[in-house]
Coordinates of C-alpha atoms in Angstrom, one line a residue:
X1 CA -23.6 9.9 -5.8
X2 CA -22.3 12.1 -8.3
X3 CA -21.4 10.4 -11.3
X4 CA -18.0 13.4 -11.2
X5 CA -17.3 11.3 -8.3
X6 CA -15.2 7.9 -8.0
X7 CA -17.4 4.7 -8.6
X8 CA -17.1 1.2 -8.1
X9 CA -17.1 -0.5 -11.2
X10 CA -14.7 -3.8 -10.2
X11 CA -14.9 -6.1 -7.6
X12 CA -11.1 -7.5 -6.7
X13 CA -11.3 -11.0 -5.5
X14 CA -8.2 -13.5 -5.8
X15 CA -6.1 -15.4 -3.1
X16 CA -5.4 -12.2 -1.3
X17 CA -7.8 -9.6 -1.8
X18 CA -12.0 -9.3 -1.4
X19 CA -13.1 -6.0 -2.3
X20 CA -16.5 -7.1 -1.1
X21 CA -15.8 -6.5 2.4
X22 CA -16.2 -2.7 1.9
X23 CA -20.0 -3.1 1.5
X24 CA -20.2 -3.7 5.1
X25 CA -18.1 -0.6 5.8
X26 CA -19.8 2.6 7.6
X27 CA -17.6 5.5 7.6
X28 CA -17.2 8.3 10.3
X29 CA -16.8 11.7 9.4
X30 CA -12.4 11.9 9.5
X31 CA -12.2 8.4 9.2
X32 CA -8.6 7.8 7.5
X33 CA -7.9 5.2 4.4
X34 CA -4.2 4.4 4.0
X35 CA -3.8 3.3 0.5
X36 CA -1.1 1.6 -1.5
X37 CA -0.9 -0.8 -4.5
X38 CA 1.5 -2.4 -2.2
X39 CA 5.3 -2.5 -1.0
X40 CA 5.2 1.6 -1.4
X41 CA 5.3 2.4 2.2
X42 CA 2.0 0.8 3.6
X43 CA 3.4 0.5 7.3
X44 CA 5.4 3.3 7.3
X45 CA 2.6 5.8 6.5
X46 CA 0.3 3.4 9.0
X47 CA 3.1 4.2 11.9
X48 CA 2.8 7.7 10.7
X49 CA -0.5 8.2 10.7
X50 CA -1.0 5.7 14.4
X51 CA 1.6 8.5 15.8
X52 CA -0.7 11.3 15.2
X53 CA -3.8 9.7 16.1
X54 CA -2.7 8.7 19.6
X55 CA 0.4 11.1 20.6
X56 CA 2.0 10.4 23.4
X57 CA -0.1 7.3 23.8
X58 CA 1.2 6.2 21.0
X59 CA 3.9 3.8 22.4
X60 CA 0.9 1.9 24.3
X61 CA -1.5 1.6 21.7
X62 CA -2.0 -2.2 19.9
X63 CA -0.5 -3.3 16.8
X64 CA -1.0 -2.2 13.5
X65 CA -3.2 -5.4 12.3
X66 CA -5.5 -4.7 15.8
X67 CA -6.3 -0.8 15.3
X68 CA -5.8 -0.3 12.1
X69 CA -7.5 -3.3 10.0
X70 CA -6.9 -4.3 6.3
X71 CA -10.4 -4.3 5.4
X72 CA -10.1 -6.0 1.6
X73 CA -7.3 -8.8 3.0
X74 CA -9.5 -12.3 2.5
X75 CA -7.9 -14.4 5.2
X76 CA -9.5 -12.1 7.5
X77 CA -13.0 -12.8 8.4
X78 CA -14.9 -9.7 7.9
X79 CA -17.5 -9.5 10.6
X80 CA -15.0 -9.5 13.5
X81 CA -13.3 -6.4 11.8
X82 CA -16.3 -4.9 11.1
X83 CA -17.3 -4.9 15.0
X84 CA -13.6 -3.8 16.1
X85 CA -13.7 -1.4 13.8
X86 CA -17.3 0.2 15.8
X87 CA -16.2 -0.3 18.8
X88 CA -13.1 2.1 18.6
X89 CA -13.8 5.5 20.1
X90 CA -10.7 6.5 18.8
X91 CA -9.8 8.4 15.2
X92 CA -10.3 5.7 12.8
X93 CA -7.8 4.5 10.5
X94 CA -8.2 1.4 7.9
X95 CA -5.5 -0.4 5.5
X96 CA -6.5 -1.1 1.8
X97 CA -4.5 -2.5 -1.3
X98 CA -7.0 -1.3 -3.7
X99 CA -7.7 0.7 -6.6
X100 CA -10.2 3.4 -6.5
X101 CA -12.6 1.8 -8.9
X102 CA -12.8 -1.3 -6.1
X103 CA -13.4 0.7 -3.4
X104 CA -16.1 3.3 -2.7
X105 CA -15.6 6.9 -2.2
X106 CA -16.8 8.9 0.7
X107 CA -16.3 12.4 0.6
X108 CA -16.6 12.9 4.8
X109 CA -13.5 10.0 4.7
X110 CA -9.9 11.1 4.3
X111 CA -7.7 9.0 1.8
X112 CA -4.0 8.8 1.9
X113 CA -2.2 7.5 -1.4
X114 CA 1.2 5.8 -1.2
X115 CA 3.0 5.2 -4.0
X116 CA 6.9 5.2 -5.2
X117 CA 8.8 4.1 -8.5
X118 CA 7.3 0.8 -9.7
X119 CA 11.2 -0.3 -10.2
X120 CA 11.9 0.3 -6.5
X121 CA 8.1 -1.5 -6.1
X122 CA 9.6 -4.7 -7.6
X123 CA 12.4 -5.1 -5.5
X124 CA 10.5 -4.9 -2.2
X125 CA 8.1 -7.5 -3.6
X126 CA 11.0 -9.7 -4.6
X127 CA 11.7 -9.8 -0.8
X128 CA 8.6 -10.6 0.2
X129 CA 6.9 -12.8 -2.2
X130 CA 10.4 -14.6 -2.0
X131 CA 10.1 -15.1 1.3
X132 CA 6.4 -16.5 1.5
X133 CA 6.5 -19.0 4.0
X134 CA 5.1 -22.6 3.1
X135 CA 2.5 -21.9 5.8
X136 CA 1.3 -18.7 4.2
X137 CA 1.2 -20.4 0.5
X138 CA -1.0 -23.5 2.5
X139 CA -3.3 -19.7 4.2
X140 CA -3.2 -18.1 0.8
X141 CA -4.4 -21.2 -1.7
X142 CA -6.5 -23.2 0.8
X143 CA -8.3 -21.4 3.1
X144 CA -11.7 -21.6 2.0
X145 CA -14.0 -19.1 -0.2
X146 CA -10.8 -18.3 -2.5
X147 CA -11.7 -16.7 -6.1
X148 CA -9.7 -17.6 -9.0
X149 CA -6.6 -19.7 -9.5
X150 CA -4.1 -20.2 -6.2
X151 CA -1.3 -18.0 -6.2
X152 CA 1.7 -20.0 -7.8
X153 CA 5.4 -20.1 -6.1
X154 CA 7.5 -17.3 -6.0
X155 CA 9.8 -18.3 -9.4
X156 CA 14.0 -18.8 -8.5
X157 CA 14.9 -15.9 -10.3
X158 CA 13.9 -12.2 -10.3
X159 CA 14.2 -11.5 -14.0
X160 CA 11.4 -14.0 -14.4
X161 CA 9.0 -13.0 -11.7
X162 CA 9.9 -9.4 -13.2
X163 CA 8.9 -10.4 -16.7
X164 CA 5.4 -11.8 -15.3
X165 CA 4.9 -8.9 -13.2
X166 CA 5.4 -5.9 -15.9
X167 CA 3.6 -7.8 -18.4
X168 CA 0.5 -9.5 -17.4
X169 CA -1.9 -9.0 -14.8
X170 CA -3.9 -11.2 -12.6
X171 CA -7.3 -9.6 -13.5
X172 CA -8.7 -9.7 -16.9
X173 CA -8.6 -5.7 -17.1
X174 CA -4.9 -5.4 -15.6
X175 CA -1.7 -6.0 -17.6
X176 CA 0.6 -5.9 -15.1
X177 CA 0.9 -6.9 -11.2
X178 CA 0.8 -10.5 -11.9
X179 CA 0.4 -12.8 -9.6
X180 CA -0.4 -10.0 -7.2
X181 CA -3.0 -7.1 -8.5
X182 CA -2.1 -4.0 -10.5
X183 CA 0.7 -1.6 -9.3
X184 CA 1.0 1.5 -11.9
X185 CA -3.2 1.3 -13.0
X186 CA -3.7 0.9 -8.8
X187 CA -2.4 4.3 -8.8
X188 CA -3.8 5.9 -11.9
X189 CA -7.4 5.3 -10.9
X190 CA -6.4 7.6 -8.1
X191 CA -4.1 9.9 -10.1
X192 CA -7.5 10.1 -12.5
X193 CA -9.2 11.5 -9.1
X194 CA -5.8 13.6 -7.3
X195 CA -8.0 17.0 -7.3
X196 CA -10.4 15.9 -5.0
X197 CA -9.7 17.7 -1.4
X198 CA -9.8 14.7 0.7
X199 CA -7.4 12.4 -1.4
X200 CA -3.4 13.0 -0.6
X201 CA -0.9 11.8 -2.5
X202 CA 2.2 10.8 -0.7
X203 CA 5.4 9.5 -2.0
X204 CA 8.3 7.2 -0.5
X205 CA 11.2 9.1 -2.0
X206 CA 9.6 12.2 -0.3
X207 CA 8.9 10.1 3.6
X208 CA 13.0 8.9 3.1
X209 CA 14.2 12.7 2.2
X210 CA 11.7 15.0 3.3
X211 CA 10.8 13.5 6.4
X212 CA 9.3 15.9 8.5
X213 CA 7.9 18.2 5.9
X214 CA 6.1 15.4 4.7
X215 CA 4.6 14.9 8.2
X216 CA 3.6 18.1 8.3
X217 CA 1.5 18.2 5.6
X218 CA 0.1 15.2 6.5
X219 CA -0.9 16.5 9.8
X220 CA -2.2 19.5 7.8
X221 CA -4.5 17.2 5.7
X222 CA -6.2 15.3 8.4
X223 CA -6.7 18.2 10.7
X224 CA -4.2 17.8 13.2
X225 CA -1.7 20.5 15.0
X226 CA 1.8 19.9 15.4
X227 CA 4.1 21.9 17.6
X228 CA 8.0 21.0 16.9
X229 CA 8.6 18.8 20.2
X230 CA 5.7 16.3 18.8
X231 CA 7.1 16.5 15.3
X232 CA 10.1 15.4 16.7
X233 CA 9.6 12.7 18.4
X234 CA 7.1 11.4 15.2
X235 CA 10.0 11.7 13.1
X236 CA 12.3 9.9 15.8
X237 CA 9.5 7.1 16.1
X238 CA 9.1 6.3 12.3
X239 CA 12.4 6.4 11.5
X240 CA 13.5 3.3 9.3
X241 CA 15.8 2.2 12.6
X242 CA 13.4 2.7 15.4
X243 CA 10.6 0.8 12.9
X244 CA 13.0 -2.4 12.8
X245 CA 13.4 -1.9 16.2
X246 CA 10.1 -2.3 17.1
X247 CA 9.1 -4.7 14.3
X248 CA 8.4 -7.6 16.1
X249 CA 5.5 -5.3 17.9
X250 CA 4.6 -3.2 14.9
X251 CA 3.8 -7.3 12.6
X252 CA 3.5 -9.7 15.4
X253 CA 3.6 -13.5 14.0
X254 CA 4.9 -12.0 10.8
X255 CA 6.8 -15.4 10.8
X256 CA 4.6 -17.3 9.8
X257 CA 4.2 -15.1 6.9
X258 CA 7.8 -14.7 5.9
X259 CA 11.0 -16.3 6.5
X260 CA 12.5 -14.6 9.1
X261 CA 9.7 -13.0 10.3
X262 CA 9.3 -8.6 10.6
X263 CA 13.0 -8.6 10.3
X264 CA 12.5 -9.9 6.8
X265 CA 9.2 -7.5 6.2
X266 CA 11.1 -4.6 7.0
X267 CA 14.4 -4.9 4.7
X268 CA 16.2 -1.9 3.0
X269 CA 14.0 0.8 3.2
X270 CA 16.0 2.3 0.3
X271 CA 15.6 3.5 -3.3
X272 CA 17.5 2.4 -6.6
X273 CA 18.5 -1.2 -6.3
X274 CA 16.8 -2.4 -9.3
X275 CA 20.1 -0.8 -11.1
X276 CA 22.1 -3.5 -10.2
X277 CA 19.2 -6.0 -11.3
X278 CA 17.2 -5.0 -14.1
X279 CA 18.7 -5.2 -17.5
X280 CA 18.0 -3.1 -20.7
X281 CA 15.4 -5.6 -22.1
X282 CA 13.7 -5.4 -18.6
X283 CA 14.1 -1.4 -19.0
X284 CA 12.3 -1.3 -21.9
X285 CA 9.4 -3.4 -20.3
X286 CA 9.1 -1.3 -18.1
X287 CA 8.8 1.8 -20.8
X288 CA 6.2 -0.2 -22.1
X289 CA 3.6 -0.8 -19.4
X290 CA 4.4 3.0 -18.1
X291 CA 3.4 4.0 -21.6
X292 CA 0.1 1.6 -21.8
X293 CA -0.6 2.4 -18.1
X294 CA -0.1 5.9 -17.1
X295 CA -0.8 9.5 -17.8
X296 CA 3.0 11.8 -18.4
X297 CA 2.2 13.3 -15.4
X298 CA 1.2 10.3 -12.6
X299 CA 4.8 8.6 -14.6
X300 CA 6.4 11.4 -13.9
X301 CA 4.9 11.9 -10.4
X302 CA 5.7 8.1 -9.8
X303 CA 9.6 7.8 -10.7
X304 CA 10.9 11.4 -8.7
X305 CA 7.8 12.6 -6.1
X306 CA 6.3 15.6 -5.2
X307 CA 9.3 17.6 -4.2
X308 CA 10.7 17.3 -7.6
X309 CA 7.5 17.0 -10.2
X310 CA 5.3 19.6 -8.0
X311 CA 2.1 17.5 -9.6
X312 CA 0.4 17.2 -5.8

């Protein structure tokens, strides 16, 4: 491979993530990689992206976690994924939480990077990791071949899961994500890479107020026409309503996974909370690990989109 080109150089293995899986991947020409540190829009680009592949078929075609496989997620056992994932006949797509220096690069495979403002980040993981089901915790830190320490309880209060999060990381080359994996390096290794054709960069303020541009160009980048009655009834389907509408099908058994099940998984859908929550000593945390983390642009591309920053 060219060494110009994107290399793996880590391997990501803790309580939630094995990178390793990858090496038993074989890609298709088209085949589509949804990407996201995590909490940036994951399912919502998945939905997207399941719309397009099937069309009108879409209503009848199986959950996200069936057709469209986390590949790096450790609880699941790799070789049944592996043969799903041939067997489809389908436009492939695949889920992966990792950074570009964990994964390998394919140029015949089409990448799809989700990211928003790290702030915004937080206070969707604060729902979730809050919500961790006893259950999950007992999946996450027992099932066996974990690497690494077990993940540890979600702490009482956010300012002190914030304060791990923005300052320390899980892996020894991360210094933030804690207890989880990276969230601003995750996207810089792909920021360091945004000029390659077959990498898209896509952001959540954009999906919530851009809607159907955004799915436009997305159609644009995987090859796929659009006329207006199928963009419309994408943009009806993966509407934040109709998603929590149809959560239950979209995350099936999500309860034993969170409190409260997809209901809880699926929660605001909005922007800006962390205004109400984080404080000026948490502000200038934050300034810090932007400023150890990320390149002026991928910050600036991070906090306001592509509609405002123009970057990608």
């Amino acid at each position: 491979m060219n060494n110009d080109l994107p290399q793996v150089t880590k391997i990501y293995q803790n309580h939630h993530l094995d990178s390793t899986h990858w090496d038993s991947y074989s890609p298709r020409e088209g085949d589509i990689i949804v990407v996201t540190p995590y909490k940036s829009g994951t399912t919502w680009m998945q939905t997207i992206v399941r719309n397009l592949i099937f069309g009108e078929q879409e209503s009848e075609a199986p959950s996200l976690s069936q057709v469209f496989p986390w590949l790096d997620r450790r609880l699941s056992p790799i070789e049944p994924m592996i043969a799903s994932l041939e067997a489809q006949e389908h436009r492939r797509s695949i889920k992966s939480h990792l950074p570009l220096d964990g994964i390998p690069y394919f140029p015949q495979t089409k990448y799809i990077v989700v990211s928003r403002d790290p702030r915004d980040v937080f206070m969707s993981l604060w729902n979730h990791y809050g919500n961790y089901t006893d259950l999950f915790y007992q999946m996450l830190n027992e099932t066996p071949g974990r690497i690494g320490l077990p993940i540890p309880r979600c702490p009482n209060k956010a300012h002190q899961l914030w304060h791990m999060w923005i300052t320390s990381g899980w892996f020894d080359w991360e210094s933030e994500g804690y207890p989880f994996w990276s969230n601003m390096r995750h996207v810089q290794t792909w920021w360091n890479y945004h000029h390659l054709p077959n990498i898209l960069f896509v952001h959540f303020n954009d999906l919530l107020s851009h809607l159907p541009r955004e799915i436009l160009r997305i159609a644009g980048f995987l090859d796929i026409n659009l006329d207006d009655d199928f963009l419309g009834s994408i943009v009806k389907s993966v509407s934040f309503i109709s998603m929590k509408q149809q959560a239950e099908r979209t995350w099936p058994n999500m309860e034993n996974v969170m409190s409260g099940g997809a209901q809880t998984f699926f929660n605001k859908g909005t922007n800006g909370r962390w205004k109400e929550v984080l404080t000026k000593h948490d502000l200038e945390l934050y300034e810090n690990a932007v400023t150890r983390e990320l390149s002026k642009e991928c910050a600036a591309w991070l906090e306001k989109g592509r509609v405002t920053t123009k970057f990608v």
